mmCIF file of C-alpha atoms in Angstrom:
data_model
loop_
_atom_site.group_PDB
_atom_site.id
_atom_site.type_symbol
_atom_site.label_atom_id
_atom_site.label_comp_id
_atom_site.label_asym_id
_atom_site.label_seq_id
_atom_site.Cartn_x
_atom_site.Cartn_y
_atom_site.Cartn_z
ATOM 1 C CA MET A 1 -9.792 9.353 -17.851
ATOM 2 C CA GLN A 2 -9.579 10.057 -14.024
ATOM 3 C CA ALA A 3 -8.998 8.202 -10.714
ATOM 4 C CA LEU A 4 -9.625 8.403 -7.254
ATOM 5 C CA VAL A 5 -7.111 7.858 -4.644
ATOM 6 C CA LEU A 6 -7.696 7.133 -1.392
ATOM 7 C CA ALA A 7 -4.214 7.732 0.360
ATOM 8 C CA GLY A 8 -5.649 9.674 3.732
ATOM 9 C CA GLY A 9 -5.036 6.778 5.766
ATOM 10 C CA GLU A 10 -2.729 7.186 9.661
ATOM 11 C CA GLY A 11 -0.822 3.537 8.730
ATOM 12 C CA THR A 12 -1.242 2.585 11.891
ATOM 13 C CA ARG A 13 -1.250 -1.312 11.096
ATOM 14 C CA LEU A 14 2.267 -0.222 9.601
ATOM 15 C CA ARG A 15 3.861 1.466 12.512
ATOM 16 C CA PRO A 16 6.152 2.524 13.487
ATOM 17 C CA LEU A 17 7.847 3.982 10.097
ATOM 18 C CA THR A 18 4.206 5.259 9.343
ATOM 19 C CA LEU A 19 5.102 7.373 12.266
ATOM 20 C CA SER A 20 7.326 9.379 10.568
ATOM 21 C CA VAL A 21 6.678 8.328 6.888
ATOM 22 C CA PRO A 22 2.534 8.459 5.773
ATOM 23 C CA LYS A 23 2.245 6.030 4.340
ATOM 24 C CA PRO A 24 1.888 6.664 0.824
ATOM 25 C CA VAL A 25 4.602 7.708 -0.292
ATOM 26 C CA MET A 26 6.163 5.671 2.291
ATOM 27 C CA PRO A 27 9.922 3.921 0.697
ATOM 28 C CA LEU A 28 8.583 0.585 -1.828
ATOM 29 C CA ALA A 29 11.285 -1.368 -3.099
ATOM 30 C CA GLY A 30 13.226 1.673 -3.501
ATOM 31 C CA ARG A 31 10.529 4.518 -4.704
ATOM 32 C CA PRO A 32 7.601 6.425 -2.717
ATOM 33 C CA PHE A 33 4.709 3.544 -2.650
ATOM 34 C CA LEU A 34 1.961 5.717 -4.859
ATOM 35 C CA THR A 35 4.209 5.929 -7.502
ATOM 36 C CA PHE A 36 3.806 1.576 -8.821
ATOM 37 C CA MET A 37 -0.321 3.004 -8.107
ATOM 38 C CA LEU A 38 -0.110 5.522 -10.461
ATOM 39 C CA ASP A 39 1.946 3.905 -13.249
ATOM 40 C CA TRP A 40 -0.412 0.859 -12.961
ATOM 41 C CA LEU A 41 -3.726 4.161 -13.524
ATOM 42 C CA ALA A 42 -1.249 5.305 -16.493
ATOM 43 C CA GLU A 43 -1.051 2.410 -18.287
ATOM 44 C CA HIS A 44 -4.566 2.313 -18.403
ATOM 45 C CA GLY A 45 -4.852 5.360 -19.773
ATOM 46 C CA VAL A 46 -6.031 7.520 -16.669
ATOM 47 C CA ASP A 47 -4.254 11.427 -17.031
ATOM 48 C CA GLU A 48 -5.631 12.842 -13.762
ATOM 49 C CA ALA A 49 -5.548 12.032 -10.403
ATOM 50 C CA ILE A 50 -7.635 13.433 -7.154
ATOM 51 C CA LEU A 51 -5.387 11.954 -4.207
ATOM 52 C CA SER A 52 -7.310 12.361 -1.253
ATOM 53 C CA CYS A 53 -4.888 12.954 2.190
ATOM 54 C CA GLY A 54 -5.111 13.675 5.362
ATOM 55 C CA PHE A 55 -2.454 12.209 7.927
ATOM 56 C CA LEU A 56 0.821 14.163 6.672
ATOM 57 C CA SER A 57 -1.057 15.254 3.538
ATOM 58 C CA ASP A 58 1.511 18.267 2.902
ATOM 59 C CA ASP A 59 4.280 15.580 3.018
ATOM 60 C CA VAL A 60 2.327 13.292 0.469
ATOM 61 C CA GLU A 61 2.151 16.143 -2.123
ATOM 62 C CA ARG A 62 5.730 17.807 -1.435
ATOM 63 C CA VAL A 63 7.205 13.650 -3.169
ATOM 64 C CA LEU A 64 5.095 13.953 -4.829
ATOM 65 C CA GLY A 65 3.963 17.415 -6.789
ATOM 66 C CA HIS A 66 1.407 17.478 -9.184
ATOM 67 C CA GLN A 67 2.684 15.477 -12.296
ATOM 68 C CA HIS A 68 3.384 11.709 -12.366
ATOM 69 C CA GLY A 69 4.894 11.542 -16.198
ATOM 70 C CA SER A 70 1.584 12.949 -18.407
ATOM 71 C CA MET A 71 -0.244 12.199 -15.422
ATOM 72 C CA THR A 72 -1.881 15.620 -13.584
ATOM 73 C CA LEU A 73 -2.056 15.283 -10.100
ATOM 74 C CA ARG A 74 -4.584 17.665 -7.963
ATOM 75 C CA TYR A 75 -5.287 17.116 -3.976
ATOM 76 C CA VAL A 76 -8.011 16.855 -1.454
ATOM 77 C CA VAL A 77 -8.207 17.125 2.015
ATOM 78 C CA GLU A 78 -9.476 16.213 4.632
ATOM 79 C CA THR A 79 -9.586 17.491 7.135
ATOM 80 C CA GLU A 80 -10.679 14.915 9.842
ATOM 81 C CA PRO A 81 -11.397 11.255 8.456
ATOM 82 C CA LEU A 82 -13.849 10.816 6.333
ATOM 83 C CA GLY A 83 -13.972 7.667 5.361
ATOM 84 C CA THR A 84 -13.954 5.572 2.297
ATOM 85 C CA ALA A 85 -16.924 7.129 0.063
ATOM 86 C CA GLY A 86 -16.753 10.636 1.731
ATOM 87 C CA PRO A 87 -13.723 11.588 -0.063
ATOM 88 C CA VAL A 88 -15.078 11.878 -3.329
ATOM 89 C CA ARG A 89 -18.411 13.760 -1.849
ATOM 90 C CA LEU A 90 -16.001 16.478 -0.562
ATOM 91 C CA ALA A 91 -13.870 16.133 -4.386
ATOM 92 C CA ASN A 92 -17.589 16.497 -5.586
ATOM 93 C CA ASP A 93 -18.540 18.974 -3.760
ATOM 94 C CA ARG A 94 -15.511 21.006 -5.041
ATOM 95 C CA GLY A 95 -16.759 20.630 -8.323
ATOM 96 C CA LEU A 96 -13.222 18.082 -9.082
ATOM 97 C CA LEU A 97 -15.005 14.992 -10.104
ATOM 98 C CA ALA A 98 -15.994 13.534 -13.724
ATOM 99 C CA GLU A 99 -19.186 11.838 -15.315
ATOM 100 C CA ARG A 100 -17.358 8.419 -14.929
ATOM 101 C CA PHE A 101 -14.340 8.085 -12.768
ATOM 102 C CA LEU A 102 -12.332 5.154 -10.963
ATOM 103 C CA VAL A 103 -11.728 5.088 -7.199
ATOM 104 C CA LEU A 104 -8.616 3.229 -6.019
ATOM 105 C CA ASN A 105 -7.944 1.875 -2.294
ATOM 106 C CA GLY A 106 -4.351 3.724 -1.441
ATOM 107 C CA ASP A 107 -2.945 0.836 -0.813
ATOM 108 C CA ALA A 108 -2.880 -1.748 -2.708
ATOM 109 C CA LEU A 109 -0.755 -3.004 -5.254
ATOM 110 C CA THR A 110 -1.357 -4.688 -8.510
ATOM 111 C CA ASP A 111 -1.823 -4.905 -11.129
ATOM 112 C CA ILE A 112 -5.146 -5.997 -12.668
ATOM 113 C CA ASP A 113 -6.512 -5.452 -15.571
ATOM 114 C CA VAL A 114 -8.794 -2.074 -15.136
ATOM 115 C CA GLY A 115 -9.330 -2.074 -18.984
ATOM 116 C CA ALA A 116 -11.126 -5.022 -18.883
ATOM 117 C CA GLU A 117 -13.349 -3.411 -15.773
ATOM 118 C CA ILE A 118 -13.890 -0.884 -17.903
ATOM 119 C CA ALA A 119 -14.807 -2.277 -20.210
ATOM 120 C CA GLN A 120 -17.722 -4.349 -18.607
ATOM 121 C CA HIS A 121 -18.925 -1.565 -16.401
ATOM 122 C CA GLU A 122 -20.009 0.432 -20.160
ATOM 123 C CA ARG A 123 -21.546 -3.373 -21.127
ATOM 124 C CA THR A 124 -23.651 -4.136 -18.782
ATOM 125 C CA GLY A 125 -24.673 -0.158 -18.069
ATOM 126 C CA ALA A 126 -23.799 -1.051 -14.799
ATOM 127 C CA ALA A 127 -24.219 2.835 -12.089
ATOM 128 C CA ALA A 128 -21.012 0.519 -10.001
ATOM 129 C CA THR A 129 -18.428 -2.303 -10.984
ATOM 130 C CA LEU A 130 -16.197 -3.262 -8.046
ATOM 131 C CA ALA A 131 -13.359 -4.947 -9.251
ATOM 132 C CA LEU A 132 -12.974 -8.744 -7.179
ATOM 133 C CA ILE A 133 -10.244 -11.357 -6.696
ATOM 134 C CA ALA A 134 -9.943 -14.235 -5.158
ATOM 135 C CA VAL A 135 -7.715 -15.370 -2.206
ATOM 136 C CA GLU A 136 -6.990 -18.198 -0.375
ATOM 137 C CA ASP A 137 -7.886 -16.807 3.126
ATOM 138 C CA THR A 138 -11.142 -14.749 3.529
ATOM 139 C CA THR A 139 -10.426 -14.741 7.289
ATOM 140 C CA SER A 140 -8.948 -11.358 6.996
ATOM 141 C CA TYR A 141 -11.541 -9.908 4.266
ATOM 142 C CA GLY A 142 -15.354 -9.510 3.733
ATOM 143 C CA VAL A 143 -16.803 -11.042 0.906
ATOM 144 C CA VAL A 144 -18.459 -10.288 -2.350
ATOM 145 C CA PRO A 145 -21.509 -12.670 -3.867
ATOM 146 C CA THR A 146 -22.580 -12.102 -7.437
ATOM 147 C CA ALA A 147 -25.743 -13.319 -9.226
ATOM 148 C CA ALA A 148 -24.410 -15.387 -12.124
ATOM 149 C CA ASP A 149 -24.164 -12.139 -14.269
ATOM 150 C CA GLY A 150 -22.096 -9.737 -12.381
ATOM 151 C CA GLN A 151 -24.846 -8.317 -9.836
ATOM 152 C CA VAL A 152 -23.663 -8.686 -6.072
ATOM 153 C CA GLU A 153 -25.716 -9.595 -4.108
ATOM 154 C CA ALA A 154 -24.347 -9.258 -0.620
ATOM 155 C CA PHE A 155 -21.578 -7.643 1.170
ATOM 156 C CA LEU A 156 -20.773 -10.382 4.140
ATOM 157 C CA GLU A 157 -18.626 -8.699 6.315
ATOM 158 C CA LYS A 158 -15.516 -11.588 7.782
ATOM 159 C CA SER A 159 -17.049 -14.208 9.745
ATOM 160 C CA PRO A 160 -15.688 -17.471 10.718
ATOM 161 C CA GLY A 161 -16.852 -20.354 8.804
ATOM 162 C CA PRO A 162 -16.468 -20.770 5.284
ATOM 163 C CA ALA A 163 -17.129 -18.446 3.161
ATOM 164 C CA PRO A 164 -19.906 -18.306 0.176
ATOM 165 C CA THR A 165 -17.766 -17.681 -2.013
ATOM 166 C CA ASN A 166 -13.405 -16.268 -2.243
ATOM 167 C CA ARG A 167 -13.324 -13.027 -3.886
ATOM 168 C CA ILE A 168 -13.207 -10.007 -1.894
ATOM 169 C CA ASN A 169 -13.162 -6.353 -2.309
ATOM 170 C CA ALA A 170 -10.036 -5.340 -4.123
ATOM 171 C CA GLY A 171 -10.807 -1.575 -3.810
ATOM 172 C CA ALA A 172 -10.454 -0.876 -7.204
ATOM 173 C CA TYR A 173 -13.654 0.855 -8.613
ATOM 174 C CA VAL A 174 -15.920 2.579 -11.813
ATOM 175 C CA LEU A 175 -19.069 4.895 -10.829
ATOM 176 C CA GLU A 176 -20.976 6.715 -12.326
ATOM 177 C CA ARG A 177 -21.579 10.089 -11.005
ATOM 178 C CA GLU A 178 -24.206 9.019 -10.003
ATOM 179 C CA VAL A 179 -23.547 7.671 -7.050
ATOM 180 C CA VAL A 180 -21.659 10.802 -5.291
ATOM 181 C CA MET A 181 -25.420 11.703 -4.808
ATOM 182 C CA ARG A 182 -26.128 8.523 -2.221
ATOM 183 C CA ILE A 183 -23.051 9.656 0.289
ATOM 184 C CA PRO A 184 -24.544 11.659 2.335
ATOM 185 C CA PRO A 185 -22.072 15.633 2.292
ATOM 186 C CA ASP A 186 -20.521 16.813 5.271
ATOM 187 C CA ARG A 187 -19.534 12.674 7.462
ATOM 188 C CA ALA A 188 -17.655 9.710 7.688
ATOM 189 C CA VAL A 189 -19.013 7.835 5.024
ATOM 190 C CA SER A 190 -18.608 4.055 4.065
ATOM 191 C CA PHE A 191 -18.971 2.535 0.385
ATOM 192 C CA GLU A 192 -18.532 -1.065 2.571
ATOM 193 C CA ARG A 193 -20.611 -1.249 4.497
ATOM 194 C CA GLU A 194 -22.995 2.399 3.336
ATOM 195 C CA VAL A 195 -23.486 2.994 -0.673
ATOM 196 C CA PHE A 196 -22.326 -0.146 -1.803
ATOM 197 C CA PRO A 197 -25.221 -2.278 0.284
ATOM 198 C CA SER A 198 -27.593 0.178 -0.525
ATOM 199 C CA MET A 199 -27.021 -0.719 -4.214
ATOM 200 C CA ILE A 200 -27.787 -3.361 -4.496
ATOM 201 C CA GLY A 201 -30.176 -4.188 -7.168
ATOM 202 C CA GLU A 202 -29.974 -1.439 -8.483
ATOM 203 C CA GLY A 203 -26.487 -1.376 -10.801
ATOM 204 C CA LEU A 204 -24.107 -2.338 -8.694
ATOM 205 C CA TYR A 205 -21.753 -5.487 -11.009
ATOM 206 C CA GLY A 206 -18.074 -6.955 -9.764
ATOM 207 C CA TYR A 207 -15.461 -7.605 -12.388
ATOM 208 C CA MET A 208 -14.113 -11.058 -12.056
ATOM 209 C CA ALA A 209 -10.305 -9.779 -11.849
ATOM 210 C CA ALA A 210 -7.581 -11.324 -12.241
ATOM 211 C CA GLY A 211 -3.447 -10.821 -11.717
ATOM 212 C CA TYR A 212 -1.157 -9.875 -8.664
ATOM 213 C CA TRP A 213 -3.408 -7.813 -5.070
ATOM 214 C CA VAL A 214 -1.519 -7.683 -2.133
ATOM 215 C CA ASP A 215 -2.544 -4.729 0.128
ATOM 216 C CA ILE A 216 0.534 -3.541 1.550
ATOM 217 C CA GLY A 217 -1.043 -1.997 4.932
ATOM 218 C CA THR A 218 0.906 -4.567 7.415
ATOM 219 C CA PRO A 219 4.812 -5.354 8.253
ATOM 220 C CA GLU A 220 3.710 -8.835 6.707
ATOM 221 C CA ARG A 221 2.309 -8.256 3.600
ATOM 222 C CA TYR A 222 4.703 -4.973 3.344
ATOM 223 C CA LEU A 223 8.201 -7.944 3.178
ATOM 224 C CA GLU A 224 5.871 -9.647 0.879
ATOM 225 C CA ALA A 225 4.779 -6.928 -2.007
ATOM 226 C CA THR A 226 8.775 -5.600 -1.862
ATOM 227 C CA TYR A 227 9.722 -9.654 -2.212
ATOM 228 C CA ASP A 228 7.352 -9.970 -5.715
ATOM 229 C CA LEU A 229 8.289 -6.828 -6.824
ATOM 230 C CA LEU A 230 12.183 -7.766 -6.637
ATOM 231 C CA ALA A 231 10.797 -11.429 -7.726
ATOM 232 C CA ASP A 232 9.469 -9.760 -11.210
ATOM 233 C CA ARG A 233 5.689 -11.004 -9.917
ATOM 234 C CA VAL A 234 3.804 -8.149 -9.855
ATOM 235 C CA ARG A 235 4.473 -5.790 -13.501
ATOM 236 C CA SER A 236 6.260 -2.316 -12.160
ATOM 237 C CA THR A 237 9.387 -0.601 -13.820
ATOM 238 C CA LEU A 238 12.649 -1.394 -11.110
ATOM 239 C CA PRO A 239 15.987 -1.264 -11.494
ATOM 240 C CA PRO A 240 17.465 -4.770 -12.442
ATOM 241 C CA ARG A 241 18.421 -6.224 -8.901
ATOM 242 C CA ASP A 242 21.709 -7.967 -8.205
ATOM 243 C CA GLU A 243 22.853 -12.083 -8.524
ATOM 244 C CA THR A 244 20.705 -12.119 -5.086
ATOM 245 C CA GLY A 245 17.815 -10.383 -6.135
ATOM 246 C CA SER A 246 18.656 -6.603 -4.062
ATOM 247 C CA LEU A 247 17.873 -3.195 -5.365
ATOM 248 C CA ILE A 248 21.305 -1.405 -3.757
ATOM 249 C CA GLY A 249 20.894 2.616 -3.817
ATOM 250 C CA GLU A 250 22.889 4.608 -4.161
ATOM 251 C CA GLY A 251 26.215 5.814 -2.361
ATOM 252 C CA CYS A 252 26.355 2.860 -0.480
ATOM 253 C CA ILE A 253 28.622 1.571 1.571
ATOM 254 C CA THR A 254 28.631 -2.395 1.644
ATOM 255 C CA SER A 255 31.916 -3.650 1.078
ATOM 256 C CA GLY A 256 33.453 -6.717 2.910
ATOM 257 C CA ALA A 257 29.425 -7.378 3.827
ATOM 258 C CA ARG A 258 26.461 -10.162 2.826
ATOM 259 C CA ILE A 259 23.450 -7.821 1.285
ATOM 260 C CA GLY A 260 20.844 -10.461 -0.401
ATOM 261 C CA PRO A 261 19.424 -12.292 -0.064
ATOM 262 C CA MET A 262 15.917 -10.016 -1.796
ATOM 263 C CA SER A 263 16.889 -7.536 0.395
ATOM 264 C CA VAL A 264 16.789 -3.552 -0.588
ATOM 265 C CA LEU A 265 18.946 -0.412 1.063
ATOM 266 C CA GLY A 266 18.606 2.911 0.546
ATOM 267 C CA ARG A 267 20.056 5.739 -0.051
ATOM 268 C CA HIS A 268 23.481 5.892 2.000
ATOM 269 C CA CYS A 269 23.236 2.716 3.531
ATOM 270 C CA SER A 270 26.835 1.022 4.954
ATOM 271 C CA VAL A 271 26.830 -2.182 6.549
ATOM 272 C CA GLY A 272 29.926 -3.756 7.853
ATOM 273 C CA ASP A 273 32.782 -6.264 7.777
ATOM 274 C CA GLU A 274 31.477 -9.658 8.482
ATOM 275 C CA SER A 275 27.435 -8.226 8.098
ATOM 276 C CA ILE A 276 24.697 -10.048 7.152
ATOM 277 C CA VAL A 277 21.784 -8.475 5.463
ATOM 278 C CA GLU A 278 18.519 -10.682 4.170
ATOM 279 C CA ARG A 279 15.273 -10.936 2.953
ATOM 280 C CA SER A 280 15.510 -6.919 4.689
ATOM 281 C CA VAL A 281 14.229 -3.333 3.754
ATOM 282 C CA LEU A 282 16.501 -0.520 4.865
ATOM 283 C CA LEU A 283 15.342 2.518 4.195
ATOM 284 C CA ASP A 284 18.018 5.927 3.520
ATOM 285 C CA THR A 285 21.183 6.529 5.503
ATOM 286 C CA VAL A 286 20.660 3.970 7.733
ATOM 287 C CA ARG A 287 23.940 2.306 9.247
ATOM 288 C CA VAL A 288 24.924 -1.028 10.493
ATOM 289 C CA GLY A 289 27.579 -1.913 12.377
ATOM 290 C CA SER A 290 30.502 -5.120 11.472
ATOM 291 C CA ASP A 291 29.288 -8.886 12.399
ATOM 292 C CA CYS A 292 25.548 -7.649 12.491
ATOM 293 C CA LEU A 293 23.099 -9.661 11.640
ATOM 294 C CA VAL A 294 19.459 -7.993 9.449
ATOM 295 C CA THR A 295 17.760 -11.137 8.777
ATOM 296 C CA GLY A 296 13.221 -10.735 7.119
ATOM 297 C CA ALA A 297 13.250 -7.336 9.278
ATOM 298 C CA VAL A 298 12.505 -3.741 7.983
ATOM 299 C CA LEU A 299 14.819 -0.926 9.398
ATOM 300 C CA ALA A 300 13.257 3.377 8.922
ATOM 301 C CA GLU A 301 14.941 6.254 7.333
ATOM 302 C CA GLY A 302 19.058 7.065 10.014
ATOM 303 C CA VAL A 303 18.384 3.641 12.262
ATOM 304 C CA ARG A 304 21.928 2.738 13.723
ATOM 305 C CA VAL A 305 22.671 -0.842 14.876
ATOM 306 C CA GLU A 306 25.656 -1.269 16.194
ATOM 307 C CA ASP A 307 28.453 -3.710 16.216
ATOM 308 C CA ARG A 308 27.364 -7.954 16.643
ATOM 309 C CA ALA A 309 23.374 -6.130 17.053
ATOM 310 C CA ARG A 310 20.557 -9.168 16.244
ATOM 311 C CA ILE A 311 17.721 -7.796 14.544
ATOM 312 C CA GLU A 312 15.649 -10.978 13.501
ATOM 313 C CA GLU A 313 12.713 -11.577 11.372
ATOM 314 C CA MET A 314 8.743 -9.546 10.995
ATOM 315 C CA ALA A 315 11.425 -7.427 13.856
ATOM 316 C CA ILE A 316 9.847 -2.866 12.706
ATOM 317 C CA VAL A 317 12.207 -0.883 13.814
ATOM 318 C CA GLY A 318 11.639 3.111 13.781
ATOM 319 C CA ALA A 319 12.846 6.605 12.165
ATOM 320 C CA GLY A 320 16.532 7.890 13.790
ATOM 321 C CA ALA A 321 16.459 4.776 16.656
ATOM 322 C CA THR A 322 19.946 3.432 17.784
ATOM 323 C CA VAL A 323 20.034 -0.264 17.978
ATOM 324 C CA GLY A 324 23.098 -0.400 20.684
ATOM 325 C CA ALA A 325 26.143 -3.192 20.355
ATOM 326 C CA ASP A 326 25.280 -6.711 21.159
ATOM 327 C CA VAL A 327 21.792 -6.820 20.975
ATOM 328 C CA ARG A 328 19.192 -9.014 19.981
ATOM 329 C CA VAL A 329 16.080 -7.763 18.559
ATOM 330 C CA ALA A 330 13.684 -10.659 18.422
ATOM 331 C CA PRO A 331 11.205 -11.676 16.369
ATOM 332 C CA GLY A 332 8.434 -9.368 15.932
ATOM 333 C CA THR A 333 9.341 -6.800 17.668
ATOM 334 C CA LYS A 334 9.160 -3.030 17.425
ATOM 335 C CA ILE A 335 11.043 -0.369 18.349
ATOM 336 C CA GLU A 336 10.312 3.517 18.734
ATOM 337 C CA PRO A 337 11.333 5.769 16.692
ATOM 338 C CA GLY A 338 14.442 7.228 18.121
ATOM 339 C CA GLU A 339 14.922 5.162 20.497
ATOM 340 C CA ARG A 340 17.639 3.428 22.044
ATOM 341 C CA VAL A 341 18.318 0.223 22.997
ATOM 342 C CA ALA A 342 20.990 -0.242 25.490
ATOM 343 C CA ILE A 343 23.893 -2.505 24.802
ATOM 344 C CA GLY A 344 23.164 -6.168 25.108
ATOM 345 C CA GLU A 345 19.653 -6.066 25.694
ATOM 346 C CA ARG A 346 17.755 -8.995 24.146
ATOM 347 C CA VAL A 347 14.436 -6.718 23.116
ATOM 348 C CA GLU A 348 10.866 -8.532 22.765
#
């Protein structure tokens, strides 16, 4: 089975983290994010993945290489953004696509049963089958109502008021190659706004998926996915966590500090005496001084936090930034890569 993964976005909602690392290989629980998706696809028989990349594509290829376990990785690079459907046409025009293939949005962490989706696709003789997932709050998503036999009836973009269904597009499609011919070449094209609406009544089905699903495209959901991985709410091959549910990378120095609960430290981090790091993510080579508090925050690679600093809920500190001694970084604050926050300041 073949899969095409849409991994060309710039990850603007995760900035400043994605200013230095492309979102597909942004570390999640100590691993490049896309490796979780590749593991999941391999479980369902995918042996070839085509990664459609754009922003910082060379870095994605450098990190992931051309083999993931038994899976072959190929790359298609968008010289300009092509939307969600344009990359599929590009891969087809380069002779890379099989007669039937999967298309996945590259920013979801999930364990839904793709094998069952493929089986339904075969039973119905569909041209395209879309995985739909139930969510409690649909206000951030478009919804996809279906008929009793599973045929898609409409694509309704997010709007105020009650929705006709709580099923949203999970970004996991089984497509026959005939669908590709509906995608105009050489321009940006949207599956959701152009291709799929034109297919209603013409072999477009929804698969009612169950299981775990989250879009990691915002800091809030990135941390949610981190906590869920640490707590085994989604299947993964993460190494064992410590007694606080935390993952501590190799070469870390944390003696005298309190790490956890539910935290991730990348490689070669250090946390000073009497400091507390809880429900937070520190990427590689972060240095935290003494008597600091880091709670519910994300610190990118190479960040320096000096003594007695406080970094609070949902604060994001970009790569190589320095937070000076006695600084308070207020909840939700974003500090740009390389920025230095002076001693004693309050940042909001």
